[in-house]
Short mmCIF file of C-alpha atoms and ligand atoms in Angstrom, two decimals:
data_model
loop_
_atom_site.label_atom_id
_atom_site.label_comp_id
_atom_site.label_asym_id
_atom_site.label_seq_id
_atom_site.Cartn_x
_atom_site.Cartn_y
_atom_site.Cartn_z
CA MET A 1076 228.00 -31.45 -54.02
CA LYS A 1077 230.32 -31.71 -56.61
CA ILE A 1078 231.19 -29.90 -59.39
CA LEU A 1079 233.30 -30.04 -62.24
CA VAL A 1080 234.67 -27.08 -63.93
CA TYR A 1081 236.31 -26.98 -67.62
CA ILE A 1082 239.27 -24.61 -67.47
CA ASP A 1083 240.14 -22.48 -70.21
CA LEU A 1084 243.68 -22.26 -71.19
CA GLN A 1085 245.85 -19.58 -72.70
CA ASP A 1086 249.55 -20.25 -73.70
CA GLY A 1087 249.21 -23.39 -70.90
CA VAL A 1088 247.56 -20.90 -67.98
CA PRO A 1089 243.82 -20.67 -66.81
CA THR A 1090 242.32 -17.50 -67.90
CA ALA A 1091 240.64 -15.06 -66.14
CA LEU A 1092 237.25 -16.44 -66.74
CA SER A 1093 238.48 -19.65 -65.55
CA ARG A 1094 239.36 -18.03 -62.10
CA GLU A 1095 235.94 -16.52 -62.10
CA LEU A 1096 234.50 -20.27 -62.65
CA VAL A 1097 236.42 -21.96 -60.03
CA ALA A 1098 235.69 -19.17 -57.14
CA GLY A 1099 231.71 -19.32 -58.40
CA ALA A 1100 231.65 -22.81 -58.05
CA ARG A 1101 233.20 -22.68 -54.77
CA ARG A 1102 230.67 -20.78 -53.74
CA LEU A 1103 227.80 -22.91 -55.00
CA ALA A 1104 229.31 -26.23 -53.54
CA GLY A 1105 229.40 -24.36 -49.91
CA GLN A 1106 230.91 -26.31 -46.85
CA GLY A 1107 231.77 -29.65 -47.99
CA GLY A 1108 231.36 -29.45 -51.32
CA SER A 1109 234.18 -30.09 -53.55
CA ILE A 1110 235.24 -28.76 -56.79
CA GLU A 1111 237.19 -30.69 -59.91
CA LEU A 1112 239.08 -29.20 -62.54
CA ALA A 1113 239.62 -30.31 -66.00
CA LEU A 1114 242.39 -28.80 -67.12
CA ILE A 1115 243.21 -30.90 -70.36
CA GLY A 1116 246.56 -29.99 -72.54
CA GLY A 1117 247.82 -27.73 -69.74
CA ASP A 1118 250.15 -27.07 -66.84
CA ALA A 1119 248.90 -28.83 -64.04
CA ASP A 1120 250.48 -26.91 -61.38
CA ALA A 1121 249.17 -23.55 -63.16
CA ALA A 1122 245.94 -25.28 -61.53
CA ARG A 1123 246.79 -26.33 -57.90
CA LYS A 1124 246.60 -22.98 -56.91
CA LEU A 1125 243.04 -22.73 -57.83
CA GLY A 1126 242.17 -24.50 -54.87
CA ALA A 1127 240.57 -27.47 -56.35
CA SER A 1128 240.53 -30.92 -54.85
CA ARG A 1129 241.34 -32.92 -57.77
CA VAL A 1130 242.87 -32.16 -61.42
CA PHE A 1131 242.27 -34.07 -64.30
CA THR A 1132 245.12 -33.03 -66.83
CA SER A 1133 247.02 -34.49 -70.09
CA THR A 1134 250.39 -34.10 -71.75
CA PRO A 1135 250.13 -30.73 -73.61
CA SER A 1136 248.90 -30.13 -76.43
CA PRO A 1137 246.48 -27.58 -78.46
CA TYR A 1138 242.80 -27.33 -78.24
CA ASP A 1139 240.62 -30.13 -80.26
CA PRO A 1140 237.26 -30.06 -80.15
CA VAL A 1141 236.82 -33.92 -80.47
CA ALA A 1142 239.87 -35.32 -78.31
CA HIS A 1143 238.66 -32.50 -75.49
CA GLY A 1144 235.21 -33.84 -75.86
CA ALA A 1145 236.19 -37.41 -75.44
CA TYR A 1146 238.23 -36.70 -72.61
CA LEU A 1147 235.95 -34.98 -70.91
CA GLN A 1148 233.35 -37.88 -71.57
CA GLY A 1149 235.42 -40.08 -69.60
CA ILE A 1150 236.24 -38.10 -66.72
CA VAL A 1151 232.20 -37.65 -66.54
CA ALA A 1152 231.54 -41.19 -66.73
CA ASP A 1153 233.82 -42.52 -64.18
CA ASN A 1154 233.30 -40.02 -61.89
CA GLY A 1155 229.84 -38.39 -62.00
CA PHE A 1156 229.01 -34.73 -61.17
CA ASP A 1157 226.42 -32.71 -59.46
CA LEU A 1158 227.57 -29.81 -61.95
CA ILE A 1159 229.62 -29.26 -65.00
CA VAL A 1160 230.20 -26.10 -65.55
CA PHE A 1161 232.25 -24.16 -68.87
CA GLY A 1162 232.69 -20.70 -69.43
CA CYS A 1163 230.76 -19.39 -72.36
CA THR A 1164 233.64 -19.15 -74.94
CA THR A 1165 234.51 -20.81 -77.82
CA SER A 1166 235.79 -24.24 -76.27
CA GLY A 1167 232.82 -24.25 -74.32
CA LEU A 1168 229.96 -23.66 -76.74
CA ASP A 1169 231.98 -26.48 -78.56
CA LEU A 1170 231.67 -29.28 -75.52
CA ALA A 1171 228.86 -27.92 -73.22
CA PRO A 1172 226.19 -29.15 -75.66
CA VAL A 1173 227.41 -32.08 -76.99
CA LEU A 1174 228.27 -33.89 -72.91
CA ALA A 1175 224.94 -32.79 -72.07
CA PHE A 1176 223.35 -34.32 -75.07
CA LEU A 1177 225.62 -37.43 -74.37
CA ASN A 1178 224.64 -37.56 -70.96
CA ASP A 1179 221.31 -36.86 -70.97
CA LEU A 1180 221.44 -33.74 -68.75
CA PRO A 1181 220.07 -30.28 -68.97
CA LEU A 1182 222.04 -27.40 -70.89
CA LEU A 1183 221.76 -23.96 -68.99
CA SER A 1184 223.37 -21.33 -71.41
CA TYR A 1185 224.58 -17.81 -71.37
CA CYS A 1186 224.34 -17.76 -67.60
CA THR A 1187 224.64 -14.41 -65.62
CA ALA A 1188 223.34 -15.63 -62.25
CA VAL A 1189 223.35 -19.17 -60.68
CA ARG A 1190 221.93 -20.07 -57.53
CA ILE A 1191 221.14 -23.75 -55.83
CA SER A 1192 218.45 -24.97 -54.06
CA GLY A 1193 218.22 -28.95 -53.15
CA GLY A 1194 218.48 -30.82 -55.81
CA THR A 1195 217.54 -27.60 -58.25
CA VAL A 1196 219.85 -25.27 -60.13
CA GLU A 1197 218.58 -22.33 -61.61
CA ALA A 1198 220.36 -19.44 -63.80
CA ASP A 1199 219.23 -16.35 -65.12
CA SER A 1200 220.30 -16.42 -68.78
CA GLN A 1201 220.60 -13.89 -71.39
CA ILE A 1202 218.83 -14.68 -74.78
CA TYR A 1203 218.06 -13.25 -78.30
CA GLY A 1204 221.63 -11.82 -78.03
CA GLY A 1205 221.14 -10.36 -74.55
CA LYS A 1206 218.00 -8.36 -75.33
CA LEU A 1207 216.17 -10.30 -72.62
CA VAL A 1208 216.96 -12.58 -69.41
CA SER A 1209 215.18 -15.59 -68.92
CA THR A 1210 215.16 -17.63 -65.32
CA ALA A 1211 214.80 -21.43 -66.07
CA GLU A 1212 215.77 -24.46 -63.69
CA ALA A 1213 216.69 -27.67 -63.97
CA SER A 1214 217.14 -30.86 -61.93
CA MET A 1215 220.35 -31.85 -61.15
CA PRO A 1216 223.32 -33.12 -62.67
CA ALA A 1217 222.95 -30.24 -65.11
CA VAL A 1218 225.74 -28.68 -67.27
CA LEU A 1219 226.00 -25.03 -66.84
CA LEU A 1220 227.68 -22.17 -69.72
CA VAL A 1221 228.75 -19.19 -67.69
CA ASN A 1222 229.02 -15.33 -69.22
CA ALA A 1223 232.07 -13.73 -68.25
CA GLY A 1224 231.76 -11.08 -65.32
CA ALA A 1225 228.37 -13.97 -63.88
CA PHE A 1226 231.32 -14.60 -60.91
CA SER A 1227 234.03 -13.05 -59.27
CA GLU A 1228 237.25 -13.73 -59.42
CA ASP A 1229 237.79 -13.23 -55.20
CA ASN A 1230 238.47 -16.10 -53.74
CA GLY A 1231 240.17 -17.88 -56.91
CA ASN A 1232 243.28 -17.96 -56.32
CA GLN A 1233 243.64 -20.04 -53.17
CA ALA A 1234 246.86 -22.23 -52.00
CA GLY A 1235 245.60 -25.62 -53.04
CA ASN A 1236 246.90 -29.33 -52.99
CA ALA A 1237 244.90 -31.00 -55.54
CA GLU A 1238 245.51 -34.39 -55.92
CA ILE A 1239 246.46 -34.46 -60.25
CA ILE A 1240 244.98 -37.38 -61.99
CA GLN A 1241 246.53 -38.01 -65.55
CA LEU A 1242 244.74 -38.96 -68.50
CA PRO A 1243 245.20 -41.52 -70.32
CA ASP A 1244 246.88 -41.20 -74.18
CA ARG A 1245 245.05 -38.39 -76.04
CA PRO A 1246 241.83 -40.13 -77.66
CA GLN A 1247 241.69 -40.16 -81.60
CA SER A 1248 240.66 -37.27 -83.30
CA SER A 1249 239.62 -36.42 -86.79
CA VAL A 1250 240.57 -32.67 -86.36
CA ARG A 1251 244.17 -31.25 -86.72
CA LEU A 1252 245.08 -27.79 -85.73
CA VAL A 1253 246.26 -26.02 -88.90
CA SER A 1254 247.31 -22.44 -87.58
CA ALA A 1255 245.95 -20.17 -84.88
CA ASN A 1256 245.60 -16.68 -85.18
CA ARG A 1257 246.82 -14.46 -81.76
CA PRO A 1258 246.44 -11.63 -81.22
CA ASP A 1259 249.08 -8.85 -81.91
CA PRO A 1260 251.12 -8.67 -78.79
CA ASN A 1261 251.96 -4.71 -79.19
CA ALA A 1262 248.10 -4.17 -80.00
CA VAL A 1263 246.63 -1.70 -77.69
CA ASP A 1264 244.63 -2.70 -74.68
CA ILE A 1265 241.74 -0.82 -74.46
CA THR A 1266 240.24 -2.33 -71.20
CA LYS A 1267 243.40 -0.20 -69.46
CA ALA A 1268 242.54 3.18 -71.02
CA SER A 1269 240.64 5.93 -69.18
CA ARG A 1270 239.04 7.92 -71.98
CA LEU A 1271 237.68 6.04 -74.94
CA LEU A 1272 236.13 7.72 -78.27
CA CYS A 1273 233.83 4.87 -79.99
CA VAL A 1274 232.72 5.14 -83.05
CA GLY A 1275 229.94 3.50 -84.41
CA ARG A 1276 227.47 3.29 -87.70
CA GLY A 1277 226.10 6.70 -87.36
CA ILE A 1278 230.21 7.99 -88.48
CA GLY A 1279 228.91 7.37 -91.97
CA GLU A 1280 231.51 6.89 -93.84
CA GLN A 1281 235.46 5.38 -93.48
CA ASP A 1282 236.90 8.12 -94.14
CA ALA A 1283 235.71 10.07 -90.83
CA ILE A 1284 237.45 7.39 -89.04
CA GLU A 1285 240.99 9.50 -89.04
CA GLU A 1286 239.56 12.90 -87.94
CA ALA A 1287 238.20 10.60 -85.06
CA ARG A 1288 241.40 9.03 -84.33
CA GLU A 1289 242.44 12.69 -84.32
CA VAL A 1290 239.99 13.72 -81.52
CA ALA A 1291 240.84 10.39 -79.76
CA ASP A 1292 244.51 11.39 -79.47
CA LEU A 1293 243.50 14.99 -78.57
CA MET A 1294 241.55 13.44 -75.21
CA GLY A 1295 244.48 11.35 -74.42
CA GLY A 1296 242.56 8.21 -75.28
CA GLU A 1297 241.96 5.54 -77.50
CA ILE A 1298 239.68 4.93 -80.70
CA VAL A 1299 237.20 2.24 -80.42
CA GLY A 1300 234.33 0.71 -82.64
CA SER A 1301 230.81 -1.19 -82.68
CA ARG A 1302 230.85 -3.96 -84.40
CA PRO A 1303 229.27 -2.98 -87.47
CA ILE A 1304 232.76 -0.62 -87.66
CA ILE A 1305 234.87 -3.83 -87.21
CA ASP A 1306 233.14 -6.18 -89.52
CA ALA A 1307 233.95 -3.20 -92.16
CA GLY A 1308 237.16 -3.72 -91.11
CA TRP A 1309 237.52 0.50 -90.52
CA LEU A 1310 239.17 -0.62 -87.23
CA PRO A 1311 240.81 -3.71 -85.96
CA LYS A 1312 239.05 -6.35 -83.87
CA GLU A 1313 240.81 -5.99 -80.88
CA ARG A 1314 239.29 -2.26 -80.73
CA GLN A 1315 235.54 -3.94 -80.60
CA VAL A 1316 233.30 -2.79 -77.35
CA GLY A 1317 231.00 -5.26 -76.88
CA LYS A 1318 229.25 -8.60 -76.34
CA SER A 1319 231.74 -10.21 -78.58
CA GLY A 1320 234.51 -7.64 -78.06
CA ARG A 1321 236.09 -6.36 -75.43
CA LYS A 1322 234.37 -5.52 -71.66
CA VAL A 1323 235.92 -1.82 -70.89
CA LYS A 1324 235.47 0.55 -68.26
CA PRO A 1325 236.68 4.08 -68.64
CA GLN A 1326 236.36 7.05 -66.67
CA LEU A 1327 235.00 8.64 -69.93
CA TYR A 1328 233.26 7.06 -72.83
CA LEU A 1329 232.45 9.30 -75.27
CA ALA A 1330 229.89 7.65 -78.22
CA LEU A 1331 229.67 8.76 -81.84
CA GLY A 1332 226.46 7.59 -83.83
CA VAL A 1333 226.49 4.47 -81.39
CA SER A 1334 222.62 3.55 -81.32
CA GLY A 1335 223.11 1.50 -78.08
CA ALA A 1336 222.22 -1.79 -78.46
CA PRO A 1337 222.03 -4.30 -75.62
CA GLU A 1338 225.08 -6.21 -77.07
CA HIS A 1339 227.47 -2.79 -77.27
CA ILE A 1340 225.66 -1.67 -73.72
CA GLU A 1341 227.40 -4.87 -72.32
CA GLY A 1342 230.55 -4.16 -73.03
CA MET A 1343 230.58 -0.22 -71.94
CA GLY A 1344 227.60 0.04 -69.59
CA GLY A 1345 229.89 0.56 -66.41
CA ALA A 1346 231.98 3.48 -67.50
CA GLY A 1347 232.46 6.68 -65.70
CA THR A 1348 230.80 9.07 -67.60
CA ILE A 1349 229.06 8.39 -70.65
CA VAL A 1350 228.72 11.18 -73.50
CA ALA A 1351 226.34 10.16 -76.37
CA ILE A 1352 226.07 12.15 -79.45
CA ASN A 1353 223.49 10.97 -82.05
CA THR A 1354 221.41 12.40 -84.71
CA ASP A 1355 218.04 10.40 -82.93
CA ALA A 1356 217.21 11.79 -79.85
CA SER A 1357 215.45 8.53 -79.10
CA ALA A 1358 218.19 6.26 -79.54
CA PRO A 1359 218.71 4.01 -76.68
CA ILE A 1360 222.43 5.08 -75.87
CA PHE A 1361 220.49 8.28 -74.30
CA ASP A 1362 219.64 6.20 -71.51
CA HIS A 1363 222.71 5.35 -70.12
CA ALA A 1364 224.73 8.10 -71.36
CA HIS A 1365 225.11 11.21 -68.51
CA PHE A 1366 225.03 13.52 -71.22
CA GLY A 1367 224.22 14.25 -74.89
CA ALA A 1368 222.99 15.88 -77.87
CA ALA A 1369 221.29 15.31 -80.81
CA VAL A 1370 223.43 16.21 -82.98
CA ASP A 1371 225.40 15.40 -86.12
CA VAL A 1372 228.77 13.58 -85.75
CA ALA A 1373 229.87 15.10 -88.97
CA ASP A 1374 228.95 18.37 -87.60
CA PHE A 1375 230.47 17.60 -83.96
CA LEU A 1376 233.68 15.95 -84.85
CA PRO A 1377 235.02 19.05 -86.48
CA ALA A 1378 233.73 21.40 -84.02
CA PHE A 1379 235.21 19.36 -80.77
CA LYS A 1380 238.47 18.82 -82.64
CA GLU A 1381 238.88 22.39 -82.85
CA ALA A 1382 238.24 23.09 -79.10
CA LEU A 1383 240.57 20.42 -78.09
CA ALA A 1384 243.07 21.85 -80.21
CA ARG A 1385 242.50 25.31 -79.28
CA LYS A 1386 242.94 23.96 -75.31
CA ALA A 1387 246.02 21.88 -75.73
CA GLY A 1388 247.96 24.87 -77.35
C1 FAD B 1105 225.56 -11.87 -80.35
C2 FAD B 1105 225.67 -10.73 -80.80
C3 FAD B 1105 227.15 -10.54 -80.57
C4 FAD B 1105 227.11 -8.98 -80.33
N1 FAD B 1105 228.45 -8.26 -80.27
C5 FAD B 1105 228.57 -6.75 -80.77
C6 FAD B 1105 229.57 -5.92 -80.09
O1 FAD B 1105 230.40 -7.04 -79.42
N2 FAD B 1105 229.57 -4.89 -80.08
C7 FAD B 1105 228.86 -4.04 -80.91
O2 FAD B 1105 228.57 -2.96 -80.88
N3 FAD B 1105 227.59 -4.47 -81.27
C8 FAD B 1105 227.51 -6.05 -81.33
N4 FAD B 1105 226.40 -6.88 -81.59
C9 FAD B 1105 225.75 -5.93 -82.72
C10 FAD B 1105 224.48 -5.41 -81.87
O3 FAD B 1105 223.28 -5.82 -81.67
C11 FAD B 1105 224.49 -3.59 -82.89
O4 FAD B 1105 224.36 -4.37 -84.20
C12 FAD B 1105 225.27 -2.82 -83.17
O5 FAD B 1105 225.86 -2.38 -81.51
C13 FAD B 1105 224.78 -2.15 -83.69
O6 FAD B 1105 226.30 -0.92 -83.79
P1 FAD B 1105 225.90 0.69 -84.20
O7 FAD B 1105 225.28 1.28 -82.72
O8 FAD B 1105 227.31 1.24 -84.84
O9 FAD B 1105 224.91 0.94 -85.61
P2 FAD B 1105 223.43 1.16 -85.42
O10 FAD B 1105 222.73 0.39 -84.80
O11 FAD B 1105 223.06 1.32 -87.06
O12 FAD B 1105 223.58 2.48 -85.41
C14 FAD B 1105 223.74 4.06 -85.60
C15 FAD B 1105 223.40 4.96 -84.72
O13 FAD B 1105 223.89 6.33 -85.27
C16 FAD B 1105 223.01 6.92 -85.55
N5 FAD B 1105 223.04 8.19 -86.40
C17 FAD B 1105 222.99 8.00 -87.95
N6 FAD B 1105 223.84 9.03 -88.91
C18 FAD B 1105 223.96 10.22 -87.57
C19 FAD B 1105 224.99 10.94 -87.71
N7 FAD B 1105 224.90 11.55 -89.24
N8 FAD B 1105 224.78 11.85 -87.14
C20 FAD B 1105 225.32 11.20 -85.44
N9 FAD B 1105 224.44 9.73 -85.04
C21 FAD B 1105 224.18 9.10 -86.74
C22 FAD B 1105 221.69 6.73 -85.76
O14 FAD B 1105 220.29 7.30 -85.00
C23 FAD B 1105 221.83 5.39 -84.72
O15 FAD B 1105 221.52 5.37 -83.42
C24 FAD B 1105 226.19 -8.02 -81.41
C25 FAD B 1105 225.19 -8.29 -82.03
C26 FAD B 1105 224.84 -10.10 -81.53
C27 FAD B 1105 223.59 -10.32 -81.87
#
C-alpha cells in the first residue's frame, strides 16, 4: 500500500490536520506500507519529522491552485499511489476533485472514517452539510478528502529520515496571489477557554450582544456565536463555533437562542456541560444539552447577569 498525503501549510509548517492525516495514513498503510508527502512550497525539514519515506517539495512559495495542481499531477503520474489523501480544507477542496478527474479516479469526500479491505477503500462521509452520514466504497487507486478529527494525531510526529525529492521549477500559473488576510494574532483563541457563552439568532438584535458579553465576562469566559451571528457581523469570525468555525471543548457551554443545527453541534458537541436556553422546547439543542430551560433570552440574560453580579460582589 502506497499513500500520498498532501500537506497543508501555515507559515511554511504542516498544519495540525496534516499531521493527523499522516498518522491516519500510516495506520491505513499498515506494516510494510509506505507514506509519501507532497509538501509544496514549504520547509522540507519540517516534513522530515512526520515520518514519511519520501517528501516531494519545491522552492518556498505561496499557495496557488494551478501550480500546486500541476505539481501534484506530475507526482502522481510519475509515481502511482493506491490512495491520495487531502484534508477537507480550502486547498484540499481545490485540488482533490481536479486530480481525481484528470486521472479518472474515484473521490470520497468529507470522510469521517476510512477503512481498507483488500483493494477497496470504504469511507463514512458527511452529506447534506453534516445532516446525514453515508458509507461508500471505491476501488483503489482513489482520492480521499478527509475531515479534521477523522484521524487522531497520536503517532503523527515520528523521527524520520525521509528522502527529499526536489520538484522542478514552478509550473506556469494563471493565478497570482494578490493579498492574504491573516487572522489577527491578538485575537482570542476560543478553543482554549474553559467557559463559553454562545449567542444564536434567538438573541434577536445586535444591541443584546453587549449584555451577553458582560455576562460572559462575569462567568469568567468568552462570548462566541453561531454562524448567522458571525455572518451578520455582530461578532468576529474567530468567535464562530461549528463546522465552518472553530471546534471547541470547554467545561461549560451556555447556548442562548441556538437551535442546535448539526453544523453547530459539530463544533461544540464534546463540551463538558451544555446548558441551553431556547423558547422552543423541541429545539434540537435540547437533545445535546445537560441542562436547559424553555425561556426567552431577553428574560434570562438580565436575570442571570444580576445573579452573577450578586455572587461576584
Ligand atoms: C456547510 C455549512 C456550514 C455551516 N457551518 C456552521 C457553523 O460553523 N456554525 C454554525 O453555527 N452554523 C453553521 N451552519 C449553519 C447551520 O446550519 C444553522 O443554520 C445555524 O447553526 C443556525 O444558527 P442559530 O441556531 O443561531 O439560528 P436558528 O437556527 O435560526 O435558531 C435560532 C433559535 O433561537 C430560538 N429563539 C428564537 N427567539 C428566541 C428567544 N427570544 N429566546 C430564546 N430562544 C429563541 C429559536 O427557537 C431557534 O431554535 C453551516 C451550514 C452549512 C450548510
